[in-house]
PDB file of N, CA and C in Angstrom:
ATOM      1  N   MET A  74     -14.650   8.187  28.685  1.00 94.00           N
ATOM      2  CA  MET A  74     -13.909   7.177  28.132  1.00 94.00           C
ATOM      3  C   MET A  74     -13.483   6.201  29.211  1.00 94.00           C
ATOM      4  N   CYS A  75     -13.092   6.667  30.292  1.00 92.00           N
ATOM      5  CA  CYS A  75     -12.551   5.901  31.404  1.00 92.00           C
ATOM      6  C   CYS A  75     -13.647   4.980  31.941  1.00 92.00           C
ATOM      7  N   LEU A  76     -14.886   5.497  31.966  1.00 94.00           N
ATOM      8  CA  LEU A  76     -16.023   4.636  32.457  1.00 94.00           C
ATOM      9  C   LEU A  76     -16.144   3.414  31.528  1.00 94.00           C
ATOM     10  N   VAL A  77     -15.915   3.423  30.275  1.00 95.00           N
ATOM     11  CA  VAL A  77     -15.907   2.322  29.289  1.00 95.00           C
ATOM     12  C   VAL A  77     -14.858   1.402  29.744  1.00 95.00           C
ATOM     13  N   SER A  78     -13.588   1.853  30.105  1.00 94.00           N
ATOM     14  CA  SER A  78     -12.525   0.866  30.570  1.00 94.00           C
ATOM     15  C   SER A  78     -12.865   0.131  31.820  1.00 94.00           C
ATOM     16  N   THR A  79     -13.705   0.660  32.586  1.00 94.00           N
ATOM     17  CA  THR A  79     -14.043   0.034  33.908  1.00 94.00           C
ATOM     18  C   THR A  79     -15.413  -0.653  33.901  1.00 94.00           C
ATOM     19  N   ALA A  80     -15.963  -0.796  32.567  1.00 93.00           N
ATOM     20  CA  ALA A  80     -17.305  -1.435  32.419  1.00 93.00           C
ATOM     21  C   ALA A  80     -18.347  -0.684  33.083  1.00 93.00           C
ATOM     22  N   GLY A  81     -18.145   0.730  33.429  1.00 95.00           N
ATOM     23  CA  GLY A  81     -19.289   1.507  33.820  1.00 95.00           C
ATOM     24  C   GLY A  81     -20.089   2.017  32.824  1.00 95.00           C
ATOM     25  N   ALA A  82     -19.621   1.984  31.511  1.00 96.00           N
ATOM     26  CA  ALA A  82     -20.453   2.175  30.375  1.00 96.00           C
ATOM     27  C   ALA A  82     -20.143   1.355  29.313  1.00 96.00           C
ATOM     28  N   ASP A  83     -21.059   1.034  28.432  1.00 96.00           N
ATOM     29  CA  ASP A  83     -20.741   0.162  27.233  1.00 96.00           C
ATOM     30  C   ASP A  83     -20.064   0.968  26.209  1.00 96.00           C
ATOM     31  N   ALA A  84     -20.385   2.171  26.016  1.00 97.00           N
ATOM     32  CA  ALA A  84     -19.775   2.992  24.857  1.00 97.00           C
ATOM     33  C   ALA A  84     -19.802   4.444  25.127  1.00 97.00           C
ATOM     34  N   TYR A  85     -19.040   5.256  24.575  1.00 96.00           N
ATOM     35  CA  TYR A  85     -18.809   6.606  24.564  1.00 96.00           C
ATOM     36  C   TYR A  85     -18.529   7.188  23.210  1.00 96.00           C
ATOM     37  N   TYR A  86     -19.033   8.282  22.711  1.00 95.00           N
ATOM     38  CA  TYR A  86     -18.487   8.835  21.558  1.00 95.00           C
ATOM     39  C   TYR A  86     -18.420  10.402  21.840  1.00 95.00           C
ATOM     40  N   HIS A  87     -17.492  10.997  20.990  1.00 93.00           N
ATOM     41  CA  HIS A  87     -17.312  12.524  20.962  1.00 93.00           C
ATOM     42  C   HIS A  87     -16.835  12.930  19.786  1.00 93.00           C
ATOM     43  N   ILE A  88     -17.412  14.133  19.403  1.00 92.00           N
ATOM     44  CA  ILE A  88     -17.101  14.832  18.040  1.00 92.00           C
ATOM     45  C   ILE A  88     -16.531  16.024  18.401  1.00 92.00           C
ATOM     46  N   GLY A  89     -15.377  16.464  17.965  1.00 90.00           N
ATOM     47  CA  GLY A  89     -14.939  17.669  18.214  1.00 90.00           C
ATOM     48  C   GLY A  89     -13.866  17.920  19.307  1.00 90.00           C
ATOM     49  N   THR A  90     -13.515  16.951  19.921  1.00 89.00           N
ATOM     50  CA  THR A  90     -12.633  16.940  21.069  1.00 89.00           C
ATOM     51  C   THR A  90     -11.293  16.980  20.371  1.00 89.00           C
ATOM     52  N   HIS A  91     -10.188  17.355  21.115  1.00 91.00           N
ATOM     53  CA  HIS A  91      -8.816  17.544  20.503  1.00 91.00           C
ATOM     54  C   HIS A  91      -8.058  16.416  20.991  1.00 91.00           C
ATOM     55  N   CYS A  92      -6.859  16.253  20.427  1.00 91.00           N
ATOM     56  CA  CYS A  92      -6.069  14.965  20.535  1.00 91.00           C
ATOM     57  C   CYS A  92      -5.615  15.022  22.003  1.00 91.00           C
ATOM     58  N   TRP A  93      -5.153  16.237  22.517  1.00 92.00           N
ATOM     59  CA  TRP A  93      -4.704  16.368  23.856  1.00 92.00           C
ATOM     60  C   TRP A  93      -5.678  16.057  24.900  1.00 92.00           C
ATOM     61  N   ASP A  94      -7.047  16.101  24.538  1.00 91.00           N
ATOM     62  CA  ASP A  94      -8.079  15.837  25.594  1.00 91.00           C
ATOM     63  C   ASP A  94      -8.374  14.330  25.622  1.00 91.00           C
ATOM     64  N   ILE A  95      -8.044  13.528  24.531  1.00 91.00           N
ATOM     65  CA  ILE A  95      -8.432  12.110  24.507  1.00 91.00           C
ATOM     66  C   ILE A  95      -7.241  11.101  24.566  1.00 91.00           C
ATOM     67  N   ALA A  96      -6.058  11.561  24.345  1.00 93.00           N
ATOM     68  CA  ALA A  96      -4.884  10.754  24.266  1.00 93.00           C
ATOM     69  C   ALA A  96      -4.728   9.741  25.410  1.00 93.00           C
ATOM     70  N   ALA A  97      -4.802  10.291  26.659  1.00 94.00           N
ATOM     71  CA  ALA A  97      -4.751   9.421  27.796  1.00 94.00           C
ATOM     72  C   ALA A  97      -5.820   8.399  27.998  1.00 94.00           C
ATOM     73  N   SER A  98      -6.989   8.983  27.878  1.00 95.00           N
ATOM     74  CA  SER A  98      -8.260   8.076  27.893  1.00 95.00           C
ATOM     75  C   SER A  98      -8.339   6.981  26.906  1.00 95.00           C
ATOM     76  N   ALA A  99      -7.868   7.332  25.654  1.00 95.00           N
ATOM     77  CA  ALA A  99      -7.774   6.426  24.717  1.00 95.00           C
ATOM     78  C   ALA A  99      -6.767   5.212  24.945  1.00 95.00           C
ATOM     79  N   LEU A 100      -5.705   5.604  25.443  1.00 95.00           N
ATOM     80  CA  LEU A 100      -4.725   4.676  25.998  1.00 95.00           C
ATOM     81  C   LEU A 100      -5.347   3.730  27.057  1.00 95.00           C
ATOM     82  N   ILE A 101      -6.007   4.286  27.948  1.00 96.00           N
ATOM     83  CA  ILE A 101      -6.621   3.612  29.098  1.00 96.00           C
ATOM     84  C   ILE A 101      -7.559   2.610  28.608  1.00 96.00           C
ATOM     85  N   VAL A 102      -8.446   2.983  27.641  1.00 96.00           N
ATOM     86  CA  VAL A 102      -9.462   2.137  27.086  1.00 96.00           C
ATOM     87  C   VAL A 102      -8.638   0.917  26.333  1.00 96.00           C
ATOM     88  N   LYS A 103      -7.626   1.167  25.531  1.00 95.00           N
ATOM     89  CA  LYS A 103      -6.977   0.185  24.810  1.00 95.00           C
ATOM     90  C   LYS A 103      -6.314  -0.838  25.745  1.00 95.00           C
ATOM     91  N   GLU A 104      -5.619  -0.228  26.917  1.00 96.00           N
ATOM     92  CA  GLU A 104      -4.975  -1.170  27.861  1.00 96.00           C
ATOM     93  C   GLU A 104      -6.024  -2.015  28.534  1.00 96.00           C
ATOM     94  N   SER A 105      -7.281  -1.663  28.692  1.00 95.00           N
ATOM     95  CA  SER A 105      -8.262  -2.489  29.354  1.00 95.00           C
ATOM     96  C   SER A 105      -8.992  -3.258  28.418  1.00 95.00           C
ATOM     97  N   ASP A 106      -8.334  -3.622  27.192  1.00 95.00           N
ATOM     98  CA  ASP A 106      -8.967  -4.400  26.203  1.00 95.00           C
ATOM     99  C   ASP A 106     -10.313  -3.728  25.576  1.00 95.00           C
ATOM    100  N   GLY A 107     -10.422  -2.517  25.567  1.00 96.00           N
ATOM    101  CA  GLY A 107     -11.582  -1.786  24.959  1.00 96.00           C
ATOM    102  C   GLY A 107     -11.085  -1.442  23.500  1.00 96.00           C
ATOM    103  N   VAL A 108     -12.308  -1.007  22.777  1.00 97.00           N
ATOM    104  CA  VAL A 108     -12.028  -0.675  21.502  1.00 97.00           C
ATOM    105  C   VAL A 108     -12.227   0.819  21.175  1.00 97.00           C
ATOM    106  N   ILE A 109     -11.332   1.338  20.389  1.00 97.00           N
ATOM    107  CA  ILE A 109     -11.396   2.736  19.987  1.00 97.00           C
ATOM    108  C   ILE A 109     -11.325   2.818  18.416  1.00 97.00           C
ATOM    109  N   ILE A 110     -12.448   3.436  17.943  1.00 97.00           N
ATOM    110  CA  ILE A 110     -12.451   3.529  16.445  1.00 97.00           C
ATOM    111  C   ILE A 110     -12.904   5.097  16.218  1.00 97.00           C
ATOM    112  N   ASP A 111     -12.779   5.430  14.935  1.00 95.00           N
ATOM    113  CA  ASP A 111     -13.378   6.731  14.471  1.00 95.00           C
ATOM    114  C   ASP A 111     -14.911   6.623  14.407  1.00 95.00           C
ATOM    115  N   THR A 112     -15.628   7.668  14.422  1.00 94.00           N
ATOM    116  CA  THR A 112     -17.118   7.663  14.406  1.00 94.00           C
ATOM    117  C   THR A 112     -17.655   7.083  13.070  1.00 94.00           C
ATOM    118  N   ASP A 113     -16.851   6.968  11.981  1.00 93.00           N
ATOM    119  CA  ASP A 113     -17.402   6.309  10.758  1.00 93.00           C
ATOM    120  C   ASP A 113     -17.133   4.848  10.693  1.00 93.00           C
ATOM    121  N   GLY A 114     -16.415   4.284  11.870  1.00 94.00           N
ATOM    122  CA  GLY A 114     -16.314   2.937  11.897  1.00 94.00           C
ATOM    123  C   GLY A 114     -14.782   2.507  11.424  1.00 94.00           C
ATOM    124  N   THR A 115     -14.072   3.530  10.953  1.00 95.00           N
ATOM    125  CA  THR A 115     -12.623   3.197  10.449  1.00 95.00           C
ATOM    126  C   THR A 115     -11.664   3.184  11.672  1.00 95.00           C
ATOM    127  N   VAL A 116     -10.359   3.026  11.404  1.00 96.00           N
ATOM    128  CA  VAL A 116      -9.304   3.066  12.442  1.00 96.00           C
ATOM    129  C   VAL A 116      -9.264   4.263  12.961  1.00 96.00           C
ATOM    130  N   PHE A 117      -9.149   4.279  14.349  1.00 94.00           N
ATOM    131  CA  PHE A 117      -9.015   5.590  15.097  1.00 94.00           C
ATOM    132  C   PHE A 117      -7.825   6.483  14.676  1.00 94.00           C
ATOM    133  N   ASP A 118      -8.144   7.634  14.391  1.00 92.00           N
ATOM    134  CA  ASP A 118      -7.154   8.677  13.999  1.00 92.00           C
ATOM    135  C   ASP A 118      -7.195   9.720  15.160  1.00 92.00           C
ATOM    136  N   MET A 119      -6.281   9.650  16.130  1.00 91.00           N
ATOM    137  CA  MET A 119      -6.357  10.752  17.277  1.00 91.00           C
ATOM    138  C   MET A 119      -6.617  12.233  16.735  1.00 91.00           C
ATOM    139  N   MET A 120      -6.014  12.456  15.547  1.00 92.00           N
ATOM    140  CA  MET A 120      -6.105  13.822  15.045  1.00 92.00           C
ATOM    141  C   MET A 120      -7.305  14.268  14.490  1.00 92.00           C
ATOM    142  N   SER A 121      -8.320  13.223  14.183  1.00 91.00           N
ATOM    143  CA  SER A 121      -9.521  13.482  13.455  1.00 91.00           C
ATOM    144  C   SER A 121     -10.596  14.154  14.387  1.00 91.00           C
ATOM    145  N   ARG A 122     -10.448  14.088  15.658  1.00 92.00           N
ATOM    146  CA  ARG A 122     -11.369  14.920  16.478  1.00 92.00           C
ATOM    147  C   ARG A 122     -12.669  14.010  16.649  1.00 92.00           C
ATOM    148  N   LYS A 123     -12.734  12.810  16.194  1.00 94.00           N
ATOM    149  CA  LYS A 123     -13.906  11.990  16.420  1.00 94.00           C
ATOM    150  C   LYS A 123     -13.643  10.722  16.998  1.00 94.00           C
ATOM    151  N   VAL A 124     -14.289  10.275  17.901  1.00 95.00           N
ATOM    152  CA  VAL A 124     -13.900   9.013  18.498  1.00 95.00           C
ATOM    153  C   VAL A 124     -15.246   8.113  19.128  1.00 95.00           C
ATOM    154  N   ILE A 125     -15.002   6.934  19.028  1.00 96.00           N
ATOM    155  CA  ILE A 125     -16.049   5.973  19.716  1.00 96.00           C
ATOM    156  C   ILE A 125     -15.170   5.002  20.527  1.00 96.00           C
ATOM    157  N   ALA A 126     -15.489   5.051  21.795  1.00 97.00           N
ATOM    158  CA  ALA A 126     -14.770   4.051  22.774  1.00 97.00           C
ATOM    159  C   ALA A 126     -15.826   3.018  23.213  1.00 97.00           C
ATOM    160  N   ALA A 127     -15.570   1.900  23.033  1.00 97.00           N
ATOM    161  CA  ALA A 127     -16.633   0.764  23.498  1.00 97.00           C
ATOM    162  C   ALA A 127     -15.834  -0.422  24.065  1.00 97.00           C
ATOM    163  N   ASN A 128     -16.593  -1.230  24.921  1.00 95.00           N
ATOM    164  CA  ASN A 128     -16.115  -2.460  25.475  1.00 95.00           C
ATOM    165  C   ASN A 128     -15.965  -3.743  24.519  1.00 95.00           C
ATOM    166  N   SER A 129     -16.562  -3.520  23.332  1.00 96.00           N
ATOM    167  CA  SER A 129     -16.303  -4.506  22.317  1.00 96.00           C
ATOM    168  C   SER A 129     -16.404  -4.082  21.033  1.00 96.00           C
ATOM    169  N   SER A 130     -15.859  -4.686  19.988  1.00 96.00           N
ATOM    170  CA  SER A 130     -16.072  -4.389  18.615  1.00 96.00           C
ATOM    171  C   SER A 130     -17.534  -4.238  18.062  1.00 96.00           C
ATOM    172  N   ALA A 131     -18.215  -5.164  18.623  1.00 97.00           N
ATOM    173  CA  ALA A 131     -19.731  -5.231  18.214  1.00 97.00           C
ATOM    174  C   ALA A 131     -20.265  -3.982  18.645  1.00 97.00           C
ATOM    175  N   VAL A 132     -20.277  -3.573  19.894  1.00 97.00           N
ATOM    176  CA  VAL A 132     -20.812  -2.302  20.321  1.00 97.00           C
ATOM    177  C   VAL A 132     -20.302  -1.191  19.730  1.00 97.00           C
ATOM    178  N   ALA A 133     -18.884  -1.096  19.445  1.00 97.00           N
ATOM    179  CA  ALA A 133     -18.320   0.165  18.649  1.00 97.00           C
ATOM    180  C   ALA A 133     -18.931   0.166  17.338  1.00 97.00           C
ATOM    181  N   ASN A 134     -19.106  -0.760  16.584  1.00 96.00           N
ATOM    182  CA  ASN A 134     -19.535  -0.880  15.167  1.00 96.00           C
ATOM    183  C   ASN A 134     -21.076  -0.436  15.086  1.00 96.00           C
ATOM    184  N   ARG A 135     -21.866  -0.925  16.089  1.00 96.00           N
ATOM    185  CA  ARG A 135     -23.166  -0.599  16.263  1.00 96.00           C
ATOM    186  C   ARG A 135     -23.330   0.999  16.295  1.00 96.00           C
ATOM    187  N   ASN A 136     -22.499   1.503  17.353  1.00 95.00           N
ATOM    188  CA  ASN A 136     -22.527   2.961  17.497  1.00 95.00           C
ATOM    189  C   ASN A 136     -22.123   3.674  16.280  1.00 95.00           C
ATOM    190  N   ALA A 137     -21.062   3.111  15.558  1.00 95.00           N
ATOM    191  CA  ALA A 137     -20.535   3.812  14.189  1.00 95.00           C
ATOM    192  C   ALA A 137     -21.719   3.928  13.217  1.00 95.00           C
ATOM    193  N   GLN A 138     -22.639   2.998  13.280  1.00 95.00           N
ATOM    194  CA  GLN A 138     -23.763   2.874  12.337  1.00 95.00           C
ATOM    195  C   GLN A 138     -24.724   4.139  12.600  1.00 95.00           C
ATOM    196  N   VAL A 139     -24.822   4.429  13.663  1.00 94.00           N
ATOM    197  CA  VAL A 139     -25.897   5.383  14.092  1.00 94.00           C
ATOM    198  C   VAL A 139     -25.364   6.936  14.339  1.00 94.00           C
ATOM    199  N   VAL A 140     -24.149   6.949  14.645  1.00 92.00           N
ATOM    200  CA  VAL A 140     -23.456   8.359  14.921  1.00 92.00           C
ATOM    201  C   VAL A 140     -23.169   9.119  13.630  1.00 92.00           C
ATOM    202  N   GLN A 141     -23.579  10.339  13.461  1.00 88.00           N
ATOM    203  CA  GLN A 141     -23.345  11.171  12.245  1.00 88.00           C
ATOM    204  C   GLN A 141     -22.505  12.282  12.737  1.00 88.00           C
ATOM    205  N   ALA A 142     -21.414  12.298  12.378  1.00 83.00           N
ATOM    206  CA  ALA A 142     -20.467  13.245  12.740  1.00 83.00           C
ATOM    207  C   ALA A 142     -20.495  14.481  11.889  1.00 83.00           C
ATOM    208  N   PHE A 143     -20.436  15.723  12.539  1.00 82.00           N
ATOM    209  CA  PHE A 143     -20.402  16.924  11.724  1.00 82.00           C
ATOM    210  C   PHE A 143     -18.964  17.295  11.443  1.00 82.00           C
ATOM    211  N   PRO A 144     -18.692  17.986  10.309  1.00 82.00           N
ATOM    212  CA  PRO A 144     -17.453  18.319   9.923  1.00 82.00           C
ATOM    213  C   PRO A 144     -16.603  19.098  10.903  1.00 82.00           C
ATOM    214  N   CYS A 145     -15.359  18.746  11.225  1.00 80.00           N
ATOM    215  CA  CYS A 145     -14.612  19.618  12.119  1.00 80.00           C
ATOM    216  C   CYS A 145     -13.062  19.525  11.681  1.00 80.00           C
ATOM    217  N   THR A 146     -12.235  20.550  11.899  1.00 83.00           N
ATOM    218  CA  THR A 146     -10.989  20.674  11.401  1.00 83.00           C
ATOM    219  C   THR A 146     -10.082  19.528  12.083  1.00 83.00           C
ATOM    220  N   HIS A 147      -9.318  18.771  11.170  1.00 83.00           N
ATOM    221  CA  HIS A 147      -8.456  17.927  11.653  1.00 83.00           C
ATOM    222  C   HIS A 147      -7.325  18.634  12.583  1.00 83.00           C
ATOM    223  N   ASP A 148      -6.989  17.921  13.769  1.00 84.00           N
ATOM    224  CA  ASP A 148      -6.063  18.677  14.550  1.00 84.00           C
ATOM    225  C   ASP A 148      -4.572  18.962  13.859  1.00 84.00           C
ATOM    226  N   GLY A 149      -4.386  18.335  12.823  1.00 79.00           N
ATOM    227  CA  GLY A 149      -3.098  18.500  12.105  1.00 79.00           C
ATOM    228  C   GLY A 149      -3.297  19.696  11.021  1.00 79.00           C
ATOM    229  N   GLU A 150      -4.452  20.263  10.935  1.00 79.00           N
ATOM    230  CA  GLU A 150      -4.657  21.243   9.859  1.00 79.00           C
ATOM    231  C   GLU A 150      -4.539  22.646  10.405  1.00 79.00           C
ATOM    232  N   ASP A 151      -4.205  23.682   9.578  1.00 69.00           N
ATOM    233  CA  ASP A 151      -4.393  25.106  10.084  1.00 69.00           C
ATOM    234  C   ASP A 151      -5.835  25.382   9.787  1.00 69.00           C
ATOM    235  N   PRO A 152      -6.783  25.726  10.779  1.00 62.00           N
ATOM    236  CA  PRO A 152      -8.067  26.072  10.685  1.00 62.00           C
ATOM    237  C   PRO A 152      -8.388  27.120   9.781  1.00 62.00           C
ATOM    238  N   LYS A 153      -7.384  28.142   9.581  1.00 65.00           N
ATOM    239  CA  LYS A 153      -7.472  29.298   8.711  1.00 65.00           C
ATOM    240  C   LYS A 153      -7.112  28.911   7.135  1.00 65.00           C
ATOM    241  N   ALA A 154      -6.472  27.759   7.139  1.00 61.00           N
ATOM    242  CA  ALA A 154      -6.047  27.504   5.598  1.00 61.00           C
ATOM    243  C   ALA A 154      -7.202  27.273   4.605  1.00 61.00           C
ATOM    244  N   LYS A 155      -7.105  27.566   3.423  1.00 54.00           N
ATOM    245  CA  LYS A 155      -8.141  27.484   2.335  1.00 54.00           C
ATOM    246  C   LYS A 155      -7.726  26.266   1.468  1.00 54.00           C
ATOM    247  N   CYS A 156      -8.628  25.653   0.960  1.00 49.00           N
ATOM    248  CA  CYS A 156      -8.612  24.497   0.039  1.00 49.00           C
ATOM    249  C   CYS A 156      -8.326  25.294  -1.379  1.00 49.00           C
ATOM    250  N   THR A 157      -8.013  24.529  -2.394  1.00 49.00           N
ATOM    251  CA  THR A 157      -7.673  25.215  -3.646  1.00 49.00           C
ATOM    252  C   THR A 157      -8.994  25.766  -4.232  1.00 49.00           C
ATOM    253  N   CYS A 158     -10.245  25.388  -3.657  1.00 48.00           N
ATOM    254  CA  CYS A 158     -11.507  25.941  -4.069  1.00 48.00           C
ATOM    255  C   CYS A 158     -11.756  27.286  -3.397  1.00 48.00           C
ATOM    256  N   GLY A 159     -10.897  27.653  -2.409  1.00 49.00           N
ATOM    257  CA  GLY A 159     -11.194  28.894  -1.692  1.00 49.00           C
ATOM    258  C   GLY A 159     -12.012  28.751  -0.482  1.00 49.00           C
ATOM    259  N   THR A 160     -12.529  27.413  -0.120  1.00 47.00           N
ATOM    260  CA  THR A 160     -13.391  27.206   1.123  1.00 47.00           C
ATOM    261  C   THR A 160     -12.419  27.012   2.110  1.00 47.00           C
ATOM    262  N   PRO A 161     -12.628  27.551   3.356  1.00 51.00           N
ATOM    263  CA  PRO A 161     -11.867  27.144   4.529  1.00 51.00           C
ATOM    264  C   PRO A 161     -11.730  25.688   4.679  1.00 51.00           C
ATOM    265  N   SER A 162     -10.644  25.161   5.223  1.00 48.00           N
ATOM    266  CA  SER A 162     -10.635  23.755   5.346  1.00 48.00           C
ATOM    267  C   SER A 162     -11.519  23.040   6.179  1.00 48.00           C
ATOM    268  N   ASN A 163     -12.222  23.798   7.266  1.00 49.00           N
ATOM    269  CA  ASN A 163     -13.305  23.316   8.002  1.00 49.00           C
ATOM    270  C   ASN A 163     -14.696  23.385   7.382  1.00 49.00           C
ATOM    271  N   GLY A 164     -14.770  23.976   6.161  1.00 49.00           N
ATOM    272  CA  GLY A 164     -15.989  24.132   5.471  1.00 49.00           C
ATOM    273  C   GLY A 164     -16.446  22.880   4.560  1.00 49.00           C
ATOM    274  N   HIS A 165     -15.568  21.799   4.496  1.00 47.00           N
ATOM    275  CA  HIS A 165     -15.752  20.641   3.687  1.00 47.00           C
ATOM    276  C   HIS A 165     -16.125  19.616   4.755  1.00 47.00           C
ATOM    277  N   SER A 166     -16.922  18.644   4.355  1.00 45.00           N
ATOM    278  CA  SER A 166     -17.048  17.483   5.196  1.00 45.00           C
ATOM    279  C   SER A 166     -15.799  16.645   4.985  1.00 45.00           C
ATOM    280  N   VAL A 167     -15.721  15.576   5.757  1.00 43.00           N
ATOM    281  CA  VAL A 167     -14.383  14.598   5.696  1.00 43.00           C
ATOM    282  C   VAL A 167     -14.417  13.993   4.272  1.00 43.00           C
ATOM    283  N   GLN A 168     -15.455  13.607   3.854  1.00 44.00           N
ATOM    284  CA  GLN A 168     -15.664  12.793   2.517  1.00 44.00           C
ATOM    285  C   GLN A 168     -15.290  13.877   1.231  1.00 44.00           C
ATOM    286  N   ASN A 169     -15.600  15.184   1.415  1.00 42.00           N
ATOM    287  CA  ASN A 169     -15.401  15.989   0.316  1.00 42.00           C
ATOM    288  C   ASN A 169     -14.217  17.082   0.456  1.00 42.00           C
ATOM    289  N   ARG A 170     -13.475  16.922   1.398  1.00 42.00           N
ATOM    290  CA  ARG A 170     -12.323  17.653   1.692  1.00 42.00           C
ATOM    291  C   ARG A 170     -11.321  17.497   0.466  1.00 42.00           C
ATOM    292  N   HIS A 171     -10.702  18.646  -0.167  1.00 39.00           N
ATOM    293  CA  HIS A 171      -9.787  18.590  -1.208  1.00 39.00           C
ATOM    294  C   HIS A 171      -8.464  18.195  -0.608  1.00 39.00           C
TER     295      HIS A 171
END
């Protein structure tokens, strides 16, 4: 992500990283006028464990169109918690989570 902030890379994405692993680098990208979004193109949620960092909105959005994130537990959730349907919380995709 820091390579993006120095123009050493146009974009970077990661799925499954924890908030403590990306907090500082997300700030560095933002401070260097880079763009941080979720892999689905929405506003970045540091707890979602999905990130795209890019040097422009156009590059970030192009990456969001091709990246397909796998389901991972939100950092704010208990990974052992179960939904009302009985499925562990990490067993649902983000769109289908109860």
